[in-house]
């Protein structure tokens, strides 16, 4: 039985980049009694591979290479969708496809 007040959340992060600041957020949430499952996506395969290696001891972290600007890109189910520093770098057509993929993910 789960402890009262304990919560599990899944964070979906696109793009996850080099994961410079995310562990600080996850650690804070976990110190508050929240179990975090984290799934990072990025278009750069080298970043995905580096993150898999860097966080191999964190079983609740996973990483996937994906181009979220492609029609039909599928994201994992989650509770929170983070997208930081991407929209401002893309052409409007790709932004719109990315945002449609976010909506299709069903993440509220």
PDB file of N, CA and C in Angstrom:
ATOM      1  N   UNK A   1       0.839  -1.181   0.000  1.00  0.00           N
ATOM      2  CA  UNK A   1       0.000   0.000   0.000  1.00  0.00           C
ATOM      3  C   UNK A   1       0.886   1.248   0.000  1.00  0.00           C
ATOM      4  N   UNK A   2       0.506   2.228  -0.842  1.00  0.00           N
ATOM      5  CA  UNK A   2       1.273   3.458  -0.904  1.00  0.00           C
ATOM      6  C   UNK A   2       1.045   4.325   0.311  1.00  0.00           C
ATOM      7  N   UNK A   3       2.093   5.053   0.671  1.00  0.00           N
ATOM      8  CA  UNK A   3       1.967   5.974   1.783  1.00  0.00           C
ATOM      9  C   UNK A   3       1.046   7.118   1.396  1.00  0.00           C
ATOM     10  N   UNK A   4       0.305   7.591   2.349  1.00  0.00           N
ATOM     11  CA  UNK A   4      -0.572   8.729   2.105  1.00  0.00           C
ATOM     12  C   UNK A   4       0.260   9.944   1.708  1.00  0.00           C
ATOM     13  N   UNK A   5      -0.181  10.630   0.656  1.00  0.00           N
ATOM     14  CA  UNK A   5       0.520  11.812   0.195  1.00  0.00           C
ATOM     15  C   UNK A   5       1.624  11.511  -0.804  1.00  0.00           C
ATOM     16  N   UNK A   6       1.986  10.260  -0.980  1.00  0.00           N
ATOM     17  CA  UNK A   6       3.033   9.914  -1.932  1.00  0.00           C
ATOM     18  C   UNK A   6       2.440   9.903  -3.331  1.00  0.00           C
ATOM     19  N   UNK A   7       3.188  10.386  -4.286  1.00  0.00           N
ATOM     20  CA  UNK A   7       2.701  10.479  -5.650  1.00  0.00           C
ATOM     21  C   UNK A   7       3.793  10.044  -6.611  1.00  0.00           C
ATOM     22  N   UNK A   8       3.372   9.374  -7.661  1.00  0.00           N
ATOM     23  CA  UNK A   8       4.263   9.025  -8.765  1.00  0.00           C
ATOM     24  C   UNK A   8       3.904   9.901  -9.948  1.00  0.00           C
ATOM     25  N   UNK A   9       4.909  10.479 -10.592  1.00  0.00           N
ATOM     26  CA  UNK A   9       4.655  11.261 -11.799  1.00  0.00           C
ATOM     27  C   UNK A   9       5.629  10.834 -12.890  1.00  0.00           C
ATOM     28  N   UNK A  10       5.201  11.042 -14.117  1.00  0.00           N
ATOM     29  CA  UNK A  10       6.059  10.804 -15.275  1.00  0.00           C
ATOM     30  C   UNK A  10       6.253  12.123 -15.994  1.00  0.00           C
ATOM     31  N   UNK A  11       7.521  12.501 -16.150  1.00  0.00           N
ATOM     32  CA  UNK A  11       7.882  13.727 -16.857  1.00  0.00           C
ATOM     33  C   UNK A  11       8.377  13.345 -18.248  1.00  0.00           C
ATOM     34  N   UNK A  12       7.793  13.973 -19.261  1.00  0.00           N
ATOM     35  CA  UNK A  12       8.236  13.830 -20.642  1.00  0.00           C
ATOM     36  C   UNK A  12       8.935  15.140 -21.000  1.00  0.00           C
ATOM     37  N   UNK A  13      10.146  15.040 -21.532  1.00  0.00           N
ATOM     38  CA  UNK A  13      10.976  16.217 -21.787  1.00  0.00           C
ATOM     39  C   UNK A  13      11.493  16.166 -23.218  1.00  0.00           C
ATOM     40  N   UNK A  14      11.060  17.133 -24.049  1.00  0.00           N
ATOM     41  CA  UNK A  14      11.511  17.216 -25.437  1.00  0.00           C
ATOM     42  C   UNK A  14      11.762  18.659 -25.775  1.00  0.00           C
ATOM     43  N   UNK A  15      12.985  19.046 -26.028  1.00  0.00           N
ATOM     44  CA  UNK A  15      14.206  18.257 -26.065  1.00  0.00           C
ATOM     45  C   UNK A  15      14.843  18.166 -24.681  1.00  0.00           C
ATOM     46  N   UNK A  16      15.472  17.047 -24.424  1.00  0.00           N
ATOM     47  CA  UNK A  16      16.113  16.871 -23.118  1.00  0.00           C
ATOM     48  C   UNK A  16      17.515  17.475 -23.087  1.00  0.00           C
ATOM     49  N   UNK A  17      18.117  17.643 -24.260  1.00  0.00           N
ATOM     50  CA  UNK A  17      19.449  18.242 -24.309  1.00  0.00           C
ATOM     51  C   UNK A  17      20.456  17.465 -23.486  1.00  0.00           C
ATOM     52  N   UNK A  18      21.347  18.186 -22.830  1.00  0.00           N
ATOM     53  CA  UNK A  18      22.447  17.539 -22.095  1.00  0.00           C
ATOM     54  C   UNK A  18      22.107  17.251 -20.628  1.00  0.00           C
ATOM     55  N   UNK A  19      20.838  17.473 -20.255  1.00  0.00           N
ATOM     56  CA  UNK A  19      20.380  17.158 -18.887  1.00  0.00           C
ATOM     57  C   UNK A  19      21.149  17.943 -17.825  1.00  0.00           C
ATOM     58  N   UNK A  20      21.495  19.162 -18.113  1.00  0.00           N
ATOM     59  CA  UNK A  20      22.276  19.967 -17.184  1.00  0.00           C
ATOM     60  C   UNK A  20      21.492  20.318 -15.919  1.00  0.00           C
ATOM     61  N   UNK A  21      20.241  20.725 -16.050  1.00  0.00           N
ATOM     62  CA  UNK A  21      19.463  21.197 -14.899  1.00  0.00           C
ATOM     63  C   UNK A  21      18.386  20.224 -14.430  1.00  0.00           C
ATOM     64  N   UNK A  22      17.984  19.297 -15.257  1.00  0.00           N
ATOM     65  CA  UNK A  22      16.870  18.403 -14.919  1.00  0.00           C
ATOM     66  C   UNK A  22      17.114  17.576 -13.650  1.00  0.00           C
ATOM     67  N   UNK A  23      18.305  17.014 -13.431  1.00  0.00           N
ATOM     68  CA  UNK A  23      18.497  16.235 -12.199  1.00  0.00           C
ATOM     69  C   UNK A  23      18.220  17.046 -10.928  1.00  0.00           C
ATOM     70  N   UNK A  24      18.478  18.341 -10.954  1.00  0.00           N
ATOM     71  CA  UNK A  24      18.183  19.188  -9.794  1.00  0.00           C
ATOM     72  C   UNK A  24      16.689  19.202  -9.520  1.00  0.00           C
ATOM     73  N   UNK A  25      15.887  19.344 -10.576  1.00  0.00           N
ATOM     74  CA  UNK A  25      14.434  19.327 -10.427  1.00  0.00           C
ATOM     75  C   UNK A  25      13.953  17.967  -9.924  1.00  0.00           C
ATOM     76  N   UNK A  26      14.423  16.901 -10.548  1.00  0.00           N
ATOM     77  CA  UNK A  26      13.994  15.555 -10.155  1.00  0.00           C
ATOM     78  C   UNK A  26      14.385  15.267  -8.706  1.00  0.00           C
ATOM     79  N   UNK A  27      15.608  15.627  -8.325  1.00  0.00           N
ATOM     80  CA  UNK A  27      16.050  15.402  -6.948  1.00  0.00           C
ATOM     81  C   UNK A  27      15.175  16.159  -5.952  1.00  0.00           C
ATOM     82  N   UNK A  28      14.785  17.384  -6.280  1.00  0.00           N
ATOM     83  CA  UNK A  28      13.926  18.177  -5.392  1.00  0.00           C
ATOM     84  C   UNK A  28      12.563  17.516  -5.252  1.00  0.00           C
ATOM     85  N   UNK A  29      11.984  17.083  -6.376  1.00  0.00           N
ATOM     86  CA  UNK A  29      10.679  16.419  -6.315  1.00  0.00           C
ATOM     87  C   UNK A  29      10.760  15.144  -5.474  1.00  0.00           C
ATOM     88  N   UNK A  30      11.831  14.371  -5.687  1.00  0.00           N
ATOM     89  CA  UNK A  30      11.993  13.127  -4.932  1.00  0.00           C
ATOM     90  C   UNK A  30      12.205  13.391  -3.442  1.00  0.00           C
ATOM     91  N   UNK A  31      12.897  14.488  -3.111  1.00  0.00           N
ATOM     92  CA  UNK A  31      13.083  14.821  -1.693  1.00  0.00           C
ATOM     93  C   UNK A  31      11.765  15.236  -1.047  1.00  0.00           C
ATOM     94  N   UNK A  32      10.798  15.639  -1.868  1.00  0.00           N
ATOM     95  CA  UNK A  32       9.456  15.979  -1.381  1.00  0.00           C
ATOM     96  C   UNK A  32       8.522  14.771  -1.377  1.00  0.00           C
ATOM     97  N   UNK A  33       9.069  13.576  -1.630  1.00  0.00           N
ATOM     98  CA  UNK A  33       8.276  12.358  -1.565  1.00  0.00           C
ATOM     99  C   UNK A  33       7.575  11.969  -2.854  1.00  0.00           C
ATOM    100  N   UNK A  34       7.966  12.577  -3.953  1.00  0.00           N
ATOM    101  CA  UNK A  34       7.359  12.266  -5.249  1.00  0.00           C
ATOM    102  C   UNK A  34       8.300  11.343  -6.018  1.00  0.00           C
ATOM    103  N   UNK A  35       7.783  10.214  -6.475  1.00  0.00           N
ATOM    104  CA  UNK A  35       8.569   9.303  -7.304  1.00  0.00           C
ATOM    105  C   UNK A  35       8.476   9.788  -8.746  1.00  0.00           C
ATOM    106  N   UNK A  36       9.624  10.049  -9.359  1.00  0.00           N
ATOM    107  CA  UNK A  36       9.661  10.608 -10.706  1.00  0.00           C
ATOM    108  C   UNK A  36      10.175   9.570 -11.694  1.00  0.00           C
ATOM    109  N   UNK A  37       9.383   9.348 -12.725  1.00  0.00           N
ATOM    110  CA  UNK A  37       9.816   8.602 -13.905  1.00  0.00           C
ATOM    111  C   UNK A  37      10.072   9.649 -14.972  1.00  0.00           C
ATOM    112  N   UNK A  38      11.264   9.658 -15.517  1.00  0.00           N
ATOM    113  CA  UNK A  38      11.663  10.696 -16.469  1.00  0.00           C
ATOM    114  C   UNK A  38      11.955  10.066 -17.824  1.00  0.00           C
ATOM    115  N   UNK A  39      11.374  10.643 -18.882  1.00  0.00           N
ATOM    116  CA  UNK A  39      11.684  10.185 -20.233  1.00  0.00           C
ATOM    117  C   UNK A  39      12.084  11.389 -21.068  1.00  0.00           C
ATOM    118  N   UNK A  40      13.357  11.413 -21.498  1.00  0.00           N
ATOM    119  CA  UNK A  40      13.877  12.499 -22.309  1.00  0.00           C
ATOM    120  C   UNK A  40      13.980  12.108 -23.769  1.00  0.00           C
ATOM    121  N   UNK A  41      13.613  13.036 -24.627  1.00  0.00           N
ATOM    122  CA  UNK A  41      13.709  12.871 -26.077  1.00  0.00           C
ATOM    123  C   UNK A  41      14.601  13.959 -26.640  1.00  0.00           C
ATOM    124  N   UNK A  42      15.342  13.618 -27.683  1.00  0.00           N
ATOM    125  CA  UNK A  42      16.127  14.632 -28.377  1.00  0.00           C
ATOM    126  C   UNK A  42      16.392  14.166 -29.795  1.00  0.00           C
ATOM    127  N   UNK A  43      16.619  15.142 -30.674  1.00  0.00           N
ATOM    128  CA  UNK A  43      16.903  14.859 -32.079  1.00  0.00           C
ATOM    129  C   UNK A  43      18.376  14.503 -32.297  1.00  0.00           C
ATOM    130  N   UNK A  44      19.223  14.805 -31.312  1.00  0.00           N
ATOM    131  CA  UNK A  44      20.665  14.584 -31.454  1.00  0.00           C
ATOM    132  C   UNK A  44      21.030  13.230 -30.837  1.00  0.00           C
ATOM    133  N   UNK A  45      21.380  12.242 -31.678  1.00  0.00           N
ATOM    134  CA  UNK A  45      21.667  10.907 -31.143  1.00  0.00           C
ATOM    135  C   UNK A  45      22.833  10.883 -30.155  1.00  0.00           C
ATOM    136  N   UNK A  46      23.827  11.744 -30.358  1.00  0.00           N
ATOM    137  CA  UNK A  46      24.972  11.776 -29.450  1.00  0.00           C
ATOM    138  C   UNK A  46      24.552  12.188 -28.036  1.00  0.00           C
ATOM    139  N   UNK A  47      23.591  13.123 -27.939  1.00  0.00           N
ATOM    140  CA  UNK A  47      23.091  13.526 -26.619  1.00  0.00           C
ATOM    141  C   UNK A  47      22.342  12.379 -25.955  1.00  0.00           C
ATOM    142  N   UNK A  48      21.535  11.679 -26.731  1.00  0.00           N
ATOM    143  CA  UNK A  48      20.786  10.539 -26.184  1.00  0.00           C
ATOM    144  C   UNK A  48      21.759   9.488 -25.657  1.00  0.00           C
ATOM    145  N   UNK A  49      22.762   9.149 -26.455  1.00  0.00           N
ATOM    146  CA  UNK A  49      23.742   8.146 -26.033  1.00  0.00           C
ATOM    147  C   UNK A  49      24.520   8.602 -24.803  1.00  0.00           C
ATOM    148  N   UNK A  50      24.916   9.868 -24.778  1.00  0.00           N
ATOM    149  CA  UNK A  50      25.655  10.398 -23.627  1.00  0.00           C
ATOM    150  C   UNK A  50      24.786  10.370 -22.368  1.00  0.00           C
ATOM    151  N   UNK A  51      23.506  10.728 -22.498  1.00  0.00           N
ATOM    152  CA  UNK A  51      22.605  10.710 -21.341  1.00  0.00           C
ATOM    153  C   UNK A  51      22.353   9.291 -20.848  1.00  0.00           C
ATOM    154  N   UNK A  52      22.207   8.353 -21.766  1.00  0.00           N
ATOM    155  CA  UNK A  52      22.024   6.951 -21.365  1.00  0.00           C
ATOM    156  C   UNK A  52      23.224   6.479 -20.543  1.00  0.00           C
ATOM    157  N   UNK A  53      24.406   6.860 -20.966  1.00  0.00           N
ATOM    158  CA  UNK A  53      25.620   6.460 -20.247  1.00  0.00           C
ATOM    159  C   UNK A  53      25.723   7.192 -18.899  1.00  0.00           C
ATOM    160  N   UNK A  54      25.504   8.499 -18.924  1.00  0.00           N
ATOM    161  CA  UNK A  54      25.651   9.321 -17.719  1.00  0.00           C
ATOM    162  C   UNK A  54      24.659   8.916 -16.621  1.00  0.00           C
ATOM    163  N   UNK A  55      23.448   8.521 -17.021  1.00  0.00           N
ATOM    164  CA  UNK A  55      22.394   8.214 -16.054  1.00  0.00           C
ATOM    165  C   UNK A  55      22.038   6.733 -16.030  1.00  0.00           C
ATOM    166  N   UNK A  56      22.994   5.887 -16.385  1.00  0.00           N
ATOM    167  CA  UNK A  56      22.728   4.437 -16.420  1.00  0.00           C
ATOM    168  C   UNK A  56      22.379   3.870 -15.041  1.00  0.00           C
ATOM    169  N   UNK A  57      22.765   4.573 -13.979  1.00  0.00           N
ATOM    170  CA  UNK A  57      22.450   4.116 -12.629  1.00  0.00           C
ATOM    171  C   UNK A  57      21.099   4.649 -12.136  1.00  0.00           C
ATOM    172  N   UNK A  58      20.357   5.332 -12.985  1.00  0.00           N
ATOM    173  CA  UNK A  58      19.036   5.871 -12.631  1.00  0.00           C
ATOM    174  C   UNK A  58      17.972   5.102 -13.423  1.00  0.00           C
ATOM    175  N   UNK A  59      17.448   4.004 -12.872  1.00  0.00           N
ATOM    176  CA  UNK A  59      16.519   3.153 -13.620  1.00  0.00           C
ATOM    177  C   UNK A  59      15.205   3.842 -14.007  1.00  0.00           C
ATOM    178  N   UNK A  60      14.870   4.931 -13.361  1.00  0.00           N
ATOM    179  CA  UNK A  60      13.634   5.643 -13.703  1.00  0.00           C
ATOM    180  C   UNK A  60      13.856   6.702 -14.780  1.00  0.00           C
ATOM    181  N   UNK A  61      15.074   6.796 -15.308  1.00  0.00           N
ATOM    182  CA  UNK A  61      15.390   7.699 -16.418  1.00  0.00           C
ATOM    183  C   UNK A  61      15.467   6.865 -17.697  1.00  0.00           C
ATOM    184  N   UNK A  62      14.873   7.370 -18.771  1.00  0.00           N
ATOM    185  CA  UNK A  62      15.049   6.740 -20.076  1.00  0.00           C
ATOM    186  C   UNK A  62      15.166   7.833 -21.130  1.00  0.00           C
ATOM    187  N   UNK A  63      15.786   7.481 -22.233  1.00  0.00           N
ATOM    188  CA  UNK A  63      16.072   8.445 -23.296  1.00  0.00           C
ATOM    189  C   UNK A  63      15.804   7.813 -24.654  1.00  0.00           C
ATOM    190  N   UNK A  64      15.227   8.614 -25.554  1.00  0.00           N
ATOM    191  CA  UNK A  64      14.900   8.139 -26.894  1.00  0.00           C
ATOM    192  C   UNK A  64      15.248   9.203 -27.915  1.00  0.00           C
ATOM    193  N   UNK A  65      15.876   8.750 -28.991  1.00  0.00           N
ATOM    194  CA  UNK A  65      16.157   9.628 -30.125  1.00  0.00           C
ATOM    195  C   UNK A  65      14.872   9.778 -30.943  1.00  0.00           C
ATOM    196  N   UNK A  66      14.440  11.020 -31.144  1.00  0.00           N
ATOM    197  CA  UNK A  66      13.229  11.276 -31.920  1.00  0.00           C
ATOM    198  C   UNK A  66      13.278  12.680 -32.491  1.00  0.00           C
ATOM    199  N   UNK A  67      12.668  12.845 -33.652  1.00  0.00           N
ATOM    200  CA  UNK A  67      12.462  14.172 -34.228  1.00  0.00           C
ATOM    201  C   UNK A  67      11.002  14.522 -34.004  1.00  0.00           C
ATOM    202  N   UNK A  68      10.748  15.309 -33.001  1.00  0.00           N
ATOM    203  CA  UNK A  68       9.380  15.676 -32.644  1.00  0.00           C
ATOM    204  C   UNK A  68       8.692  16.553 -33.662  1.00  0.00           C
ATOM    205  N   UNK A  69       9.448  17.068 -34.635  1.00  0.00           N
ATOM    206  CA  UNK A  69       8.846  17.922 -35.658  1.00  0.00           C
ATOM    207  C   UNK A  69       8.322  17.122 -36.845  1.00  0.00           C
ATOM    208  N   UNK A  70       8.465  15.816 -36.806  1.00  0.00           N
ATOM    209  CA  UNK A  70       7.951  14.962 -37.887  1.00  0.00           C
ATOM    210  C   UNK A  70       6.525  14.562 -37.582  1.00  0.00           C
ATOM    211  N   UNK A  71       5.697  14.596 -38.600  1.00  0.00           N
ATOM    212  CA  UNK A  71       4.296  14.201 -38.459  1.00  0.00           C
ATOM    213  C   UNK A  71       4.213  12.805 -37.863  1.00  0.00           C
ATOM    214  N   UNK A  72       3.412  12.649 -36.826  1.00  0.00           N
ATOM    215  CA  UNK A  72       3.192  11.337 -36.221  1.00  0.00           C
ATOM    216  C   UNK A  72       4.233  10.903 -35.206  1.00  0.00           C
ATOM    217  N   UNK A  73       5.155  11.773 -34.825  1.00  0.00           N
ATOM    218  CA  UNK A  73       6.122  11.412 -33.779  1.00  0.00           C
ATOM    219  C   UNK A  73       5.348  11.083 -32.505  1.00  0.00           C
ATOM    220  N   UNK A  74       5.640   9.930 -31.910  1.00  0.00           N
ATOM    221  CA  UNK A  74       4.873   9.447 -30.766  1.00  0.00           C
ATOM    222  C   UNK A  74       5.695   9.584 -29.487  1.00  0.00           C
ATOM    223  N   UNK A  75       5.089  10.202 -28.492  1.00  0.00           N
ATOM    224  CA  UNK A  75       5.718  10.359 -27.183  1.00  0.00           C
ATOM    225  C   UNK A  75       5.084   9.385 -26.195  1.00  0.00           C
ATOM    226  N   UNK A  76       5.840   9.034 -25.173  1.00  0.00           N
ATOM    227  CA  UNK A  76       5.308   8.202 -24.093  1.00  0.00           C
ATOM    228  C   UNK A  76       4.202   8.943 -23.364  1.00  0.00           C
ATOM    229  N   UNK A  77       3.373   8.202 -22.677  1.00  0.00           N
ATOM    230  CA  UNK A  77       2.351   8.818 -21.838  1.00  0.00           C
ATOM    231  C   UNK A  77       3.039   9.418 -20.615  1.00  0.00           C
ATOM    232  N   UNK A  78       2.509  10.529 -20.153  1.00  0.00           N
ATOM    233  CA  UNK A  78       3.108  11.165 -18.994  1.00  0.00           C
ATOM    234  C   UNK A  78       2.141  12.106 -18.316  1.00  0.00           C
ATOM    235  N   UNK A  79       2.599  12.666 -17.222  1.00  0.00           N
ATOM    236  CA  UNK A  79       1.805  13.616 -16.452  1.00  0.00           C
ATOM    237  C   UNK A  79       2.184  15.060 -16.764  1.00  0.00           C
ATOM    238  N   UNK A  80       3.455  15.262 -17.091  1.00  0.00           N
ATOM    239  CA  UNK A  80       3.980  16.601 -17.336  1.00  0.00           C
ATOM    240  C   UNK A  80       4.801  16.552 -18.622  1.00  0.00           C
ATOM    241  N   UNK A  81       4.568  17.524 -19.491  1.00  0.00           N
ATOM    242  CA  UNK A  81       5.342  17.648 -20.723  1.00  0.00           C
ATOM    243  C   UNK A  81       6.144  18.942 -20.656  1.00  0.00           C
ATOM    244  N   UNK A  82       7.462  18.802 -20.712  1.00  0.00           N
ATOM    245  CA  UNK A  82       8.347  19.967 -20.725  1.00  0.00           C
ATOM    246  C   UNK A  82       8.949  20.120 -22.111  1.00  0.00           C
ATOM    247  N   UNK A  83       8.962  21.345 -22.590  1.00  0.00           N
ATOM    248  CA  UNK A  83       9.616  21.635 -23.871  1.00  0.00           C
ATOM    249  C   UNK A  83      10.255  23.001 -23.736  1.00  0.00           C
ATOM    250  N   UNK A  84      11.535  22.980 -23.504  1.00  0.00           N
ATOM    251  CA  UNK A  84      12.266  24.214 -23.202  1.00  0.00           C
ATOM    252  C   UNK A  84      13.293  24.480 -24.299  1.00  0.00           C
ATOM    253  N   UNK A  85      13.330  25.709 -24.780  1.00  0.00           N
ATOM    254  CA  UNK A  85      14.341  26.151 -25.744  1.00  0.00           C
ATOM    255  C   UNK A  85      14.313  25.386 -27.059  1.00  0.00           C
ATOM    256  N   UNK A  86      13.119  25.168 -27.600  1.00  0.00           N
ATOM    257  CA  UNK A  86      13.072  24.520 -28.910  1.00  0.00           C
ATOM    258  C   UNK A  86      12.237  25.317 -29.906  1.00  0.00           C
ATOM    259  N   UNK A  87      11.076  25.775 -29.503  1.00  0.00           N
ATOM    260  CA  UNK A  87      10.155  26.427 -30.434  1.00  0.00           C
ATOM    261  C   UNK A  87      10.791  27.662 -31.080  1.00  0.00           C
ATOM    262  N   UNK A  88      11.542  28.410 -30.317  1.00  0.00           N
ATOM    263  CA  UNK A  88      12.162  29.632 -30.839  1.00  0.00           C
ATOM    264  C   UNK A  88      13.259  29.351 -31.863  1.00  0.00           C
ATOM    265  N   UNK A  89      13.700  28.099 -31.984  1.00  0.00           N
ATOM    266  CA  UNK A  89      14.771  27.758 -32.922  1.00  0.00           C
ATOM    267  C   UNK A  89      14.260  27.140 -34.220  1.00  0.00           C
ATOM    268  N   UNK A  90      12.956  26.906 -34.324  1.00  0.00           N
ATOM    269  CA  UNK A  90      12.399  26.180 -35.457  1.00  0.00           C
ATOM    270  C   UNK A  90      11.589  27.086 -36.374  1.00  0.00           C
ATOM    271  N   UNK A  91      11.495  26.698 -37.649  1.00  0.00           N
ATOM    272  CA  UNK A  91      10.555  27.393 -38.532  1.00  0.00           C
ATOM    273  C   UNK A  91       9.121  27.150 -38.062  1.00  0.00           C
ATOM    274  N   UNK A  92       8.225  28.054 -38.380  1.00  0.00           N
ATOM    275  CA  UNK A  92       6.846  27.971 -37.892  1.00  0.00           C
ATOM    276  C   UNK A  92       6.186  26.656 -38.291  1.00  0.00           C
ATOM    277  N   UNK A  93       6.412  26.162 -39.500  1.00  0.00           N
ATOM    278  CA  UNK A  93       5.795  24.904 -39.938  1.00  0.00           C
ATOM    279  C   UNK A  93       6.202  23.751 -39.009  1.00  0.00           C
ATOM    280  N   UNK A  94       7.480  23.684 -38.649  1.00  0.00           N
ATOM    281  CA  UNK A  94       7.950  22.632 -37.741  1.00  0.00           C
ATOM    282  C   UNK A  94       7.416  22.844 -36.328  1.00  0.00           C
ATOM    283  N   UNK A  95       7.323  24.106 -35.895  1.00  0.00           N
ATOM    284  CA  UNK A  95       6.722  24.400 -34.584  1.00  0.00           C
ATOM    285  C   UNK A  95       5.301  23.857 -34.508  1.00  0.00           C
ATOM    286  N   UNK A  96       4.531  24.106 -35.565  1.00  0.00           N
ATOM    287  CA  UNK A  96       3.137  23.666 -35.565  1.00  0.00           C
ATOM    288  C   UNK A  96       3.026  22.144 -35.529  1.00  0.00           C
ATOM    289  N   UNK A  97       3.890  21.459 -36.272  1.00  0.00           N
ATOM    290  CA  UNK A  97       3.879  19.990 -36.235  1.00  0.00           C
ATOM    291  C   UNK A  97       4.264  19.493 -34.849  1.00  0.00           C
ATOM    292  N   UNK A  98       5.289  20.094 -34.252  1.00  0.00           N
ATOM    293  CA  UNK A  98       5.705  19.719 -32.905  1.00  0.00           C
ATOM    294  C   UNK A  98       4.553  19.903 -31.917  1.00  0.00           C
ATOM    295  N   UNK A  99       3.899  21.044 -31.982  1.00  0.00           N
ATOM    296  CA  UNK A  99       2.788  21.319 -31.069  1.00  0.00           C
ATOM    297  C   UNK A  99       1.617  20.363 -31.302  1.00  0.00           C
ATOM    298  N   UNK A 100       1.344  20.009 -32.552  1.00  0.00           N
ATOM    299  CA  UNK A 100       0.295  19.011 -32.831  1.00  0.00           C
ATOM    300  C   UNK A 100       0.662  17.663 -32.215  1.00  0.00           C
ATOM    301  N   UNK A 101       1.940  17.288 -32.315  1.00  0.00           N
ATOM    302  CA  UNK A 101       2.384  16.028 -31.710  1.00  0.00           C
ATOM    303  C   UNK A 101       2.246  16.080 -30.194  1.00  0.00           C
ATOM    304  N   UNK A 102       2.492  17.241 -29.595  1.00  0.00           N
ATOM    305  CA  UNK A 102       2.301  17.392 -28.154  1.00  0.00           C
ATOM    306  C   UNK A 102       0.827  17.175 -27.804  1.00  0.00           C
ATOM    307  N   UNK A 103      -0.061  17.772 -28.558  1.00  0.00           N
ATOM    308  CA  UNK A 103      -1.503  17.621 -28.291  1.00  0.00           C
ATOM    309  C   UNK A 103      -1.922  16.172 -28.464  1.00  0.00           C
ATOM    310  N   UNK A 104      -1.441  15.513 -29.522  1.00  0.00           N
ATOM    311  CA  UNK A 104      -1.791  14.116 -29.785  1.00  0.00           C
ATOM    312  C   UNK A 104      -1.272  13.171 -28.696  1.00  0.00           C
ATOM    313  N   UNK A 105      -0.257  13.596 -27.958  1.00  0.00           N
ATOM    314  CA  UNK A 105       0.292  12.754 -26.895  1.00  0.00           C
ATOM    315  C   UNK A 105      -0.713  12.529 -25.775  1.00  0.00           C
ATOM    316  N   UNK A 106      -1.661  13.451 -25.637  1.00  0.00           N
ATOM    317  CA  UNK A 106      -2.662  13.333 -24.580  1.00  0.00           C
ATOM    318  C   UNK A 106      -2.181  13.774 -23.209  1.00  0.00           C
ATOM    319  N   UNK A 107      -0.968  14.271 -23.140  1.00  0.00           N
ATOM    320  CA  UNK A 107      -0.436  14.743 -21.860  1.00  0.00           C
ATOM    321  C   UNK A 107      -1.132  16.061 -21.509  1.00  0.00           C
ATOM    322  N   UNK A 108      -1.714  16.102 -20.313  1.00  0.00           N
ATOM    323  CA  UNK A 108      -2.469  17.291 -19.933  1.00  0.00           C
ATOM    324  C   UNK A 108      -1.576  18.371 -19.404  1.00  0.00           C
TER     325      UNK A 108
END
